[in-house]
Amino acid sequence: MTIDVATVRKQYPTLQQEVDGRRLVYLDSAASSQTPEAVLDAMDGYYRRLRANVERGVYRLSEEATARYEASRHRLAAFVGAPSPDGVVFTRNVTEAINLVAYSWVRRRLGPGDAVLTTAMEHHANFVPWWHAAQDTGVELRVVPVREDFHLDVEAMGHLLADGRVRFLALGHVSNVLGTINPLSELIALARAANPEVVVLVDGAQAVPHLPVDVAALDVDFYGITGHKMLGPTGIGALIAKPERLEQMPPFLTGGSMILDVSAEHVVWNHPPHRFEAGTPMIAEAFGLHAACDVLDELGMDVVRAHERELVATFLDALGAADGVTVYGPTDPEQRSGAISFAVDGVHPHDLGAMLDSYGVCIRVGHHCAKPLMRWLGVNATARASLYVYNDVDDLAPLLEGIEAARRFFAR
Amino acid sequence: MTIDVATVRKQYPTLQQEVDGRRLVYLDSAASSQTPEAVLDAMDGYYRRLRANVERGVYRLSEEATARYEASRHRLAAFVGAPSPDGVVFTRNVTEAINLVAYSWVRRRLGPGDAVLTTAMEHHANFVPWWHAAQDTGVELRVVPVREDFHLDVEAMGHLLADGRVRFLALGHVSNVLGTINPLSELIALARAANPEVVVLVDGAQAVPHLPVDVAALDVDFYGITGHKMLGPTGIGALIAKPERLEQMPPFLTGGSMILDVSAEHVVWNHPPHRFEAGTPMIAEAFGLHAACDVLDELGMDVVRAHERELVATFLDALGAADGVTVYGPTDPEQRSGAISFAVDGVHPHDLGAMLDSYGVCIRVGHHCAKPLMRWLGVNATARASLYVYNDVDDLAPLLEGIEAARRFFAR
Amino acid sequence: MTMDDLYQEIILDHYRRPKNRAPALDGEDVHVHHSNPLCGDELDLRLRVRDGRIDGLVFDGEGCSISQASASAMTDAVLERDLDDALELAEDFRLLMHGTPATRPDDLRDGVVFEGVARFPVRVKCALLGWMAVRDAIETYLAGASDHAVTYDD
Amino acid sequence: MTMDDLYQEIILDHYRRPKNRAPALDGEDVHVHHSNPLCGDELDLRLRVRDGRIDGLVFDGEGCSISQASASAMTDAVLERDLDDALELAEDFRLLMHGTPATRPDDLRDGVVFEGVARFPVRVKCALLGWMAVRDAIETYLAGASDHAVTYDD
Ligand SMILES: Cc1ncc(COP(=O)(O)O)c(C=O)c1O
Ligand SMILES: Cc1ncc(COP(=O)(O)O)c(C=O)c1O
């Protein structure tokens, strides 16, 4: 099975547009993916037929909306192999999912003498919450460095774990800058060897859209997901957790729907996952995320991965052969996803981005919310082209053309 | 100017439906309002033409999406008379807006010896966050009781303020159960007389959809809003704050977009409002909320209020005259909005809700996330019919018919 | 789905003229209190056991017709049964509420007419309240205790 | 909007052959460092004042063509001006970036060609970097200090 990109593209209204008479070439899915008709239809179905609040209505609109909202939870659980739908907490995005754990686990349970281990490859979403929690609690923040081959430094990680004080490990599944796919099982085993009780959170923002993921098999405590990068709508993400972890945690946000009883004297928290969903949830967005899982499963995540692996190999070859282009990231397509960071000699990424825009090519430039990694790379910014199901080899030529034009334009 | 309800209704796809051959009568807008075509179009416009992440793209899709996202902030600021767009923080819902303040203000600044004052009329969203913060910090939680006339007990409030230890006041603008419109200026003046430094948060969830609101004139520190009750989409709300308050606050959620610099050693927070918007925001939802403000302003909030005041008077008269019906809430339409709670003799609210559903009438039954108030009313649940711009006198007959049918059906 | 699917005549009969409804029970061994706070249903159940059999059982409470009628029908179905047998029957009813046909329809007695409630998800909790309470009462008894309270979520 | 709207030939000239670009300034009175971390633009600006006039001004840094070219054009426009006058000119440029026509186009010199940048909101910060830095340098000088660093948000 392969992806028939021409057919797939028809499902994405944005990609039907032209920019200055050129086909729009969208190479920024690592920032946010395009949205297929099926996802828009699912949300429309909610707004046009079932528009009501969920969880407490006794009339049919609300009952059906509730059933479908909960069905989305089951759908996402199945899609990522969550241990149980009760371990699926809907959040606004993966950033909120990670903060939930920083507030309701790390801040509540760790203190001076304990350490949290993260890496220099993380998105700020999986770095700043731990930094902030460390400031508040006196926990020590340790950072696994990156090797010259753009993989995590496993040896250094071993040293950072050696004293057994690391009680929490926060790790990205796939780097949004380098494309590196981290060997999770190996890294987690290393951490558990040093401390069998270590609690593990994985930031899956760049993994779930692009690889088959089985959270139960990974045996992690927490796994974060964001909807808008996996063909879903904005405004929804999820924390996937072992239900027993959630049981142990006090709530984070409080308000309606997450309590059983309230008086001035006492409050009885509801059971997970509801304990962690305060107030009116992202109802339409949950409908949309459900449809996004369907779209991806119809393509088949194995097929999605195979398509991207082939495509990234083609792009890497071509960029490697282009004049004045330096790629940051693993060279072996087996070990990386389709986010390709690069530099062009003599052209600042911002200028490159503007030039590519004039060719109808959308790429991202900047620090990609990964300042610690930028420091390590020794640059202020990179350009990044990233691939998804609607990209194909025909997107390569406009990219190369724009890069070459920028080189000529800005040559001194 | 009055509302031409027949024309208005055409804009709401859900209301075009029939239930068992009867017109759908939606009387649950206090839980969540219906969504007009203009709001759906605005979100569609984002997903179909401008689908990209915001705040950092150098290509046109992203630039325009960013400009429109920020325009939504300005639009909402103008709609509620916010002191400045820099004081508008987008959140998932009002529950999150209130929690933001509970974490970044109350937990950071108050401690033993200080008191937070709230009321027995609040929705859990404006009660449980303070209860939880009080548990964490040793702050004392005080609760203003409700009088027999369904207004707050101003005299008792004076006593609760007398020792000057109340440093934070959390107050609902309009009760979601009783409909009571609280005399904010009077109550805030009382609190400031006792302690000029008192910081004031108002829960405006039930006010902004129904009344003209001018946050700057109210001179409150924080004002919370939720989009799905004001014709907007699910998944978006806002905290409106005095910008200087936000400047004084550390961030709540951390991650991308809310920092200026990050390393293992230091983090520089971004300026408000961005400091409080971590990760990819609710982009489509902001487009939708913008359109919702437009729809309401086109009707005119004075007109919306006048329409509801007239309608609630009609409904109150009819319910008051109906056999076996008891209404909870102020009788003067000037002092209340269109949320009408009531009981029917011999019929449990759940059974009433089911009967009304069979008449195509959607009402809410239960505790309405206001358990402290339910305790005071001495009931476990009430039925609530609530009104909005698409309701009219023709919605009254089906309601009365269903109530009467339930009375007969369940008579012992 | 109409009112009649949900409110069968037998259900209304149990609601209007509940069986074994009382605020107290002579020689009570166990008292449990169960509630669905989100609906406002409250139930007190009192149990007396003799020779491993349910010898006495009364309920009291406040709530919608479904919760009160189901509790009434439940008492009727489990009185005089062995504790193990009653637990099994409660499980049969629970599965019925989740769409599985009853394996012991005759033993459930009027309980079977609640089958239609399964199609009204928000009311399932109401119908289950009495059955979950009796299960809890028996388990509390078997554990050697005499009192228990349970609060359900939505 | 094409590349040519943004990248006028004069802008590219300033980028390729910047004026007053140097890592140090003899007799420097003030040094400020400004950055747009979200773009990765960095700028060092050094100022020497004599008799209330900008007597020496050099910049150094790293960033996109717009930020570097604008800083170059800025030095050209404000050198030799009275401090007050330079502050006024910086305000004129700031307004220009927000869509207000320049009131002193001639004094802005090559600065006026950046007018088109106003239509590219994400690049406005880049064009402003040098001008905000010179304003800060003058204000730092007037406040009697010699060093200042500023980080902009997005
Ligand atoms: C007065 C009041 N406050 C807060 C809320 C909570 O709103 P949300 O669920 O959108 O956060 C509601 C709505 O249920 C309300 O009526
Ligand atoms: C690896 C990684 N983690 C976290 C995030 C943050 O995602 P969100 O902004 O949806 O919370 C991103 C996306 O920007 C990412 O690439």
Short mmCIF file of C-alpha atoms and ligand atoms in Angstrom, two decimals, chain A residues 93-95 123 125 174 176 203 205-206 226 228-229, chain B residues 279-280, ligand 2:
data_model
loop_
_atom_site.label_atom_id
_atom_site.label_comp_id
_atom_site.label_asym_id
_atom_site.label_seq_id
_atom_site.Cartn_x
_atom_site.Cartn_y
_atom_site.Cartn_z
CA ASN A 93 -2.75 21.10 23.24
CA VAL A 94 0.26 19.05 24.26
CA THR A 95 1.68 22.04 26.12
CA HIS A 123 10.62 21.68 22.38
CA ALA A 125 6.80 22.69 25.86
CA VAL A 174 10.62 12.77 17.78
CA ASN A 176 10.66 18.86 15.82
CA ASP A 203 6.17 14.30 24.34
CA ALA A 205 3.61 15.82 19.46
CA GLN A 206 5.80 14.94 16.46
CA THR A 226 -1.55 17.58 20.10
CA HIS A 228 -3.53 20.29 15.20
CA LYS A 229 -0.40 18.47 14.01
CA GLY B 279 1.66 26.57 22.99
CA THR B 280 -0.45 26.66 19.88
C1 LIG E 2 8.01 18.20 19.85
C2 LIG E 2 6.95 19.21 20.16
N1 LIG E 2 6.49 19.31 21.42
C3 LIG E 2 5.54 20.19 21.75
C4 LIG E 2 5.00 21.04 20.82
C5 LIG E 2 3.96 22.01 21.27
O1 LIG E 2 2.73 21.72 20.69
P1 LIG E 2 1.47 22.62 21.03
O2 LIG E 2 1.85 24.02 20.63
O3 LIG E 2 0.41 22.08 20.18
O4 LIG E 2 1.21 22.50 22.48
C6 LIG E 2 5.46 20.98 19.49
C7 LIG E 2 4.90 21.83 18.44
O5 LIG E 2 5.15 22.98 18.30
C8 LIG E 2 6.46 20.05 19.17
O6 LIG E 2 6.93 19.98 17.93
#
